[in-house]
Amino acid sequence: MSKSSYPRALLFGRWYRNDIDEHGNETVEYAQLSSDGSFEFTFITLDKKGNVIEQITELGDWGLVADIHFTLTKNELINEELYAADLNNDDNYQAYKVLSLDHQIFHYQHRLTNDEYIMRRVVDNPGHC
């Protein structure tokens, strides 16, 4: 069985995804993955009318080894207040299997729940055709 291996540098930058839940609420995630191994994830939940229900920002560390992407949440920013995450809480440690990764798409699967996510790169300066 061969394992895929992905260059860590492919994840550097800003990413975006959104999903609709069973109640019709939209969850939007913005991710900034830095070359120093730090991350900032912002999760925004919107109701059917587009009103913000909840917004949480998580700060921490991330890594990529072969086809395993992992995160460690160290802080949360809620209502402009910074809180230290409980590092004894297992929910602050996550691991994912990378299903595919290139310069535009990051497709990964949670190692415990098998939930799959697809993020798209945010391009700050689109090229001209």
PDB file of C-alpha atoms in Angstrom:
ATOM      1  CA  MET A   1       0.000   0.000   0.000  1.00  0.00           C
ATOM      2  CA  SER A   2       1.529   3.316  -1.033  1.00  0.00           C
ATOM      3  CA  LYS A   3       0.932   6.477   0.938  1.00  0.00           C
ATOM      4  CA  SER A   4       0.544   9.856  -0.657  1.00  0.00           C
ATOM      5  CA  SER A   5       2.844  12.604   0.479  1.00  0.00           C
ATOM      6  CA  TYR A   6       2.077  16.291   0.039  1.00  0.00           C
ATOM      7  CA  PRO A   7       4.445  19.263   0.367  1.00  0.00           C
ATOM      8  CA  ARG A   8       3.629  21.343   3.453  1.00  0.00           C
ATOM      9  CA  ALA A   9       4.122  24.538   1.438  1.00  0.00           C
ATOM     10  CA  LEU A  10       1.006  23.766  -0.637  1.00  0.00           C
ATOM     11  CA  LEU A  11      -1.098  24.631   2.429  1.00  0.00           C
ATOM     12  CA  PHE A  12       0.491  28.026   3.134  1.00  0.00           C
ATOM     13  CA  GLY A  13      -2.027  30.831   2.635  1.00  0.00           C
ATOM     14  CA  ARG A  14      -5.735  31.487   2.947  1.00  0.00           C
ATOM     15  CA  TRP A  15      -8.526  28.949   2.369  1.00  0.00           C
ATOM     16  CA  TYR A  16     -12.326  29.008   2.373  1.00  0.00           C
ATOM     17  CA  ARG A  17     -15.249  26.577   2.569  1.00  0.00           C
ATOM     18  CA  ASN A  18     -18.963  26.693   3.296  1.00  0.00           C
ATOM     19  CA  ASP A  19     -21.670  24.145   4.111  1.00  0.00           C
ATOM     20  CA  ILE A  20     -25.431  24.214   4.699  1.00  0.00           C
ATOM     21  CA  ASP A  21     -26.729  22.242   7.687  1.00  0.00           C
ATOM     22  CA  GLU A  22     -30.022  20.345   8.015  1.00  0.00           C
ATOM     23  CA  HIS A  23     -31.735  23.522   9.352  1.00  0.00           C
ATOM     24  CA  GLY A  24     -30.686  25.626   6.360  1.00  0.00           C
ATOM     25  CA  ASN A  25     -28.011  27.528   8.303  1.00  0.00           C
ATOM     26  CA  GLU A  26     -24.752  28.203   6.498  1.00  0.00           C
ATOM     27  CA  THR A  27     -21.369  27.625   8.117  1.00  0.00           C
ATOM     28  CA  VAL A  28     -18.466  29.478   6.540  1.00  0.00           C
ATOM     29  CA  GLU A  29     -14.857  28.728   7.451  1.00  0.00           C
ATOM     30  CA  TYR A  30     -11.894  30.953   6.647  1.00  0.00           C
ATOM     31  CA  ALA A  31      -8.462  29.458   7.325  1.00  0.00           C
ATOM     32  CA  GLN A  32      -5.042  31.105   7.364  1.00  0.00           C
ATOM     33  CA  LEU A  33      -2.213  28.556   7.451  1.00  0.00           C
ATOM     34  CA  SER A  34       1.188  30.154   7.998  1.00  0.00           C
ATOM     35  CA  SER A  35       4.617  28.784   7.118  1.00  0.00           C
ATOM     36  CA  ASP A  36       5.684  28.960  10.797  1.00  0.00           C
ATOM     37  CA  GLY A  37       3.047  26.319  11.653  1.00  0.00           C
ATOM     38  CA  SER A  38       0.493  28.700  13.156  1.00  0.00           C
ATOM     39  CA  PHE A  39      -3.138  28.882  12.068  1.00  0.00           C
ATOM     40  CA  GLU A  40      -6.183  31.096  12.397  1.00  0.00           C
ATOM     41  CA  PHE A  41      -9.582  29.521  11.658  1.00  0.00           C
ATOM     42  CA  THR A  42     -12.745  31.641  11.692  1.00  0.00           C
ATOM     43  CA  PHE A  43     -16.111  29.883  11.727  1.00  0.00           C
ATOM     44  CA  ILE A  44     -19.220  31.957  10.991  1.00  0.00           C
ATOM     45  CA  THR A  45     -22.734  30.507  11.210  1.00  0.00           C
ATOM     46  CA  LEU A  46     -25.460  32.387   9.315  1.00  0.00           C
ATOM     47  CA  ASP A  47     -29.215  31.853   9.451  1.00  0.00           C
ATOM     48  CA  LYS A  48     -31.364  31.528   6.317  1.00  0.00           C
ATOM     49  CA  LYS A  49     -31.620  35.337   6.099  1.00  0.00           C
ATOM     50  CA  GLY A  50     -27.857  35.816   6.267  1.00  0.00           C
ATOM     51  CA  ASN A  51     -27.753  37.030   9.884  1.00  0.00           C
ATOM     52  CA  VAL A  52     -24.740  35.975  11.950  1.00  0.00           C
ATOM     53  CA  ILE A  53     -25.749  33.432  14.600  1.00  0.00           C
ATOM     54  CA  GLU A  54     -22.235  32.699  15.857  1.00  0.00           C
ATOM     55  CA  GLN A  55     -18.654  33.651  15.053  1.00  0.00           C
ATOM     56  CA  ILE A  56     -15.640  31.937  16.602  1.00  0.00           C
ATOM     57  CA  THR A  57     -11.961  32.275  15.754  1.00  0.00           C
ATOM     58  CA  GLU A  58      -9.509  29.552  16.770  1.00  0.00           C
ATOM     59  CA  LEU A  59      -5.752  30.076  16.949  1.00  0.00           C
ATOM     60  CA  GLY A  60      -3.134  27.375  17.201  1.00  0.00           C
ATOM     61  CA  ASP A  61      -0.603  25.203  15.445  1.00  0.00           C
ATOM     62  CA  TRP A  62      -0.886  22.929  12.425  1.00  0.00           C
ATOM     63  CA  GLY A  63       1.262  20.471  10.535  1.00  0.00           C
ATOM     64  CA  LEU A  64       1.332  18.136   7.569  1.00  0.00           C
ATOM     65  CA  VAL A  65       3.260  14.859   7.524  1.00  0.00           C
ATOM     66  CA  ALA A  66       2.862  12.712   4.387  1.00  0.00           C
ATOM     67  CA  ASP A  67      -0.954  12.591   4.035  1.00  0.00           C
ATOM     68  CA  ILE A  68      -1.842  13.485   7.645  1.00  0.00           C
ATOM     69  CA  HIS A  69      -2.891  17.068   8.453  1.00  0.00           C
ATOM     70  CA  PHE A  70      -3.208  17.912  12.150  1.00  0.00           C
ATOM     71  CA  THR A  71      -4.237  20.906  14.236  1.00  0.00           C
ATOM     72  CA  LEU A  72      -3.839  21.942  17.872  1.00  0.00           C
ATOM     73  CA  THR A  73      -6.148  24.749  19.033  1.00  0.00           C
ATOM     74  CA  LYS A  74      -4.469  26.907  21.702  1.00  0.00           C
ATOM     75  CA  ASN A  75      -6.745  29.972  21.883  1.00  0.00           C
ATOM     76  CA  GLU A  76     -10.269  31.051  20.936  1.00  0.00           C
ATOM     77  CA  LEU A  77     -11.444  34.557  20.123  1.00  0.00           C
ATOM     78  CA  ILE A  78     -15.115  34.961  21.059  1.00  0.00           C
ATOM     79  CA  ASN A  79     -16.834  38.375  20.990  1.00  0.00           C
ATOM     80  CA  GLU A  80     -13.410  40.052  20.736  1.00  0.00           C
ATOM     81  CA  GLU A  81     -12.223  38.322  23.943  1.00  0.00           C
ATOM     82  CA  LEU A  82      -9.214  35.987  23.747  1.00  0.00           C
ATOM     83  CA  TYR A  83      -9.516  32.783  25.783  1.00  0.00           C
ATOM     84  CA  ALA A  84      -6.860  30.126  26.310  1.00  0.00           C
ATOM     85  CA  ALA A  85      -8.056  26.751  25.071  1.00  0.00           C
ATOM     86  CA  ASP A  86      -8.090  23.862  27.539  1.00  0.00           C
ATOM     87  CA  LEU A  87      -5.169  21.766  26.318  1.00  0.00           C
ATOM     88  CA  ASN A  88      -6.505  18.845  28.397  1.00  0.00           C
ATOM     89  CA  ASN A  89      -9.616  18.771  26.154  1.00  0.00           C
ATOM     90  CA  ASP A  90      -9.285  16.183  23.378  1.00  0.00           C
ATOM     91  CA  ASP A  91     -11.487  18.332  21.089  1.00  0.00           C
ATOM     92  CA  ASN A  92      -8.582  20.770  20.697  1.00  0.00           C
ATOM     93  CA  TYR A  93      -6.517  18.112  18.890  1.00  0.00           C
ATOM     94  CA  GLN A  94      -7.641  17.075  15.400  1.00  0.00           C
ATOM     95  CA  ALA A  95      -6.174  14.836  12.691  1.00  0.00           C
ATOM     96  CA  TYR A  96      -7.230  14.489   9.063  1.00  0.00           C
ATOM     97  CA  LYS A  97      -6.280  12.311   6.096  1.00  0.00           C
ATOM     98  CA  VAL A  98      -5.511  14.417   3.025  1.00  0.00           C
ATOM     99  CA  LEU A  99      -7.509  13.014   0.104  1.00  0.00           C
ATOM    100  CA  SER A 100      -6.193  15.535  -2.422  1.00  0.00           C
ATOM    101  CA  LEU A 101      -4.230  18.766  -2.317  1.00  0.00           C
ATOM    102  CA  ASP A 102      -3.100  21.139  -5.024  1.00  0.00           C
ATOM    103  CA  HIS A 103      -2.760  24.901  -5.450  1.00  0.00           C
ATOM    104  CA  GLN A 104      -6.554  25.448  -5.562  1.00  0.00           C
ATOM    105  CA  ILE A 105      -8.283  22.611  -3.638  1.00  0.00           C
ATOM    106  CA  PHE A 106      -7.674  20.993  -0.234  1.00  0.00           C
ATOM    107  CA  HIS A 107      -9.866  17.885   0.263  1.00  0.00           C
ATOM    108  CA  TYR A 108      -9.490  16.105   3.595  1.00  0.00           C
ATOM    109  CA  GLN A 109     -11.256  13.638   5.893  1.00  0.00           C
ATOM    110  CA  HIS A 110     -11.448  13.640   9.700  1.00  0.00           C
ATOM    111  CA  ARG A 111      -9.657  10.551  11.059  1.00  0.00           C
ATOM    112  CA  LEU A 112     -12.336   9.787  13.701  1.00  0.00           C
ATOM    113  CA  THR A 113     -15.658  10.938  12.234  1.00  0.00           C
ATOM    114  CA  ASN A 114     -14.834  10.359   8.529  1.00  0.00           C
ATOM    115  CA  ASP A 115     -16.466  13.740   7.750  1.00  0.00           C
ATOM    116  CA  GLU A 116     -15.006  15.169   4.537  1.00  0.00           C
ATOM    117  CA  TYR A 117     -14.250  18.817   3.850  1.00  0.00           C
ATOM    118  CA  ILE A 118     -13.231  20.670   0.711  1.00  0.00           C
ATOM    119  CA  MET A 119     -11.507  24.035   1.026  1.00  0.00           C
ATOM    120  CA  ARG A 120     -10.694  26.372  -1.818  1.00  0.00           C
ATOM    121  CA  ARG A 121      -7.723  28.704  -1.912  1.00  0.00           C
ATOM    122  CA  VAL A 122      -8.463  32.408  -1.558  1.00  0.00           C
ATOM    123  CA  VAL A 123      -6.611  34.309  -4.273  1.00  0.00           C
ATOM    124  CA  ASP A 124      -5.761  37.885  -3.304  1.00  0.00           C
ATOM    125  CA  ASN A 125      -4.460  39.042  -6.681  1.00  0.00           C
ATOM    126  CA  PRO A 126      -6.127  37.207  -9.560  1.00  0.00           C
ATOM    127  CA  GLY A 127      -4.113  37.188 -12.762  1.00  0.00           C
ATOM    128  CA  HIS A 128      -5.237  38.909 -15.923  1.00  0.00           C
ATOM    129  CA  CYS A 129      -6.092  36.822 -18.970  1.00  0.00           C
TER     130      CYS A 129
END
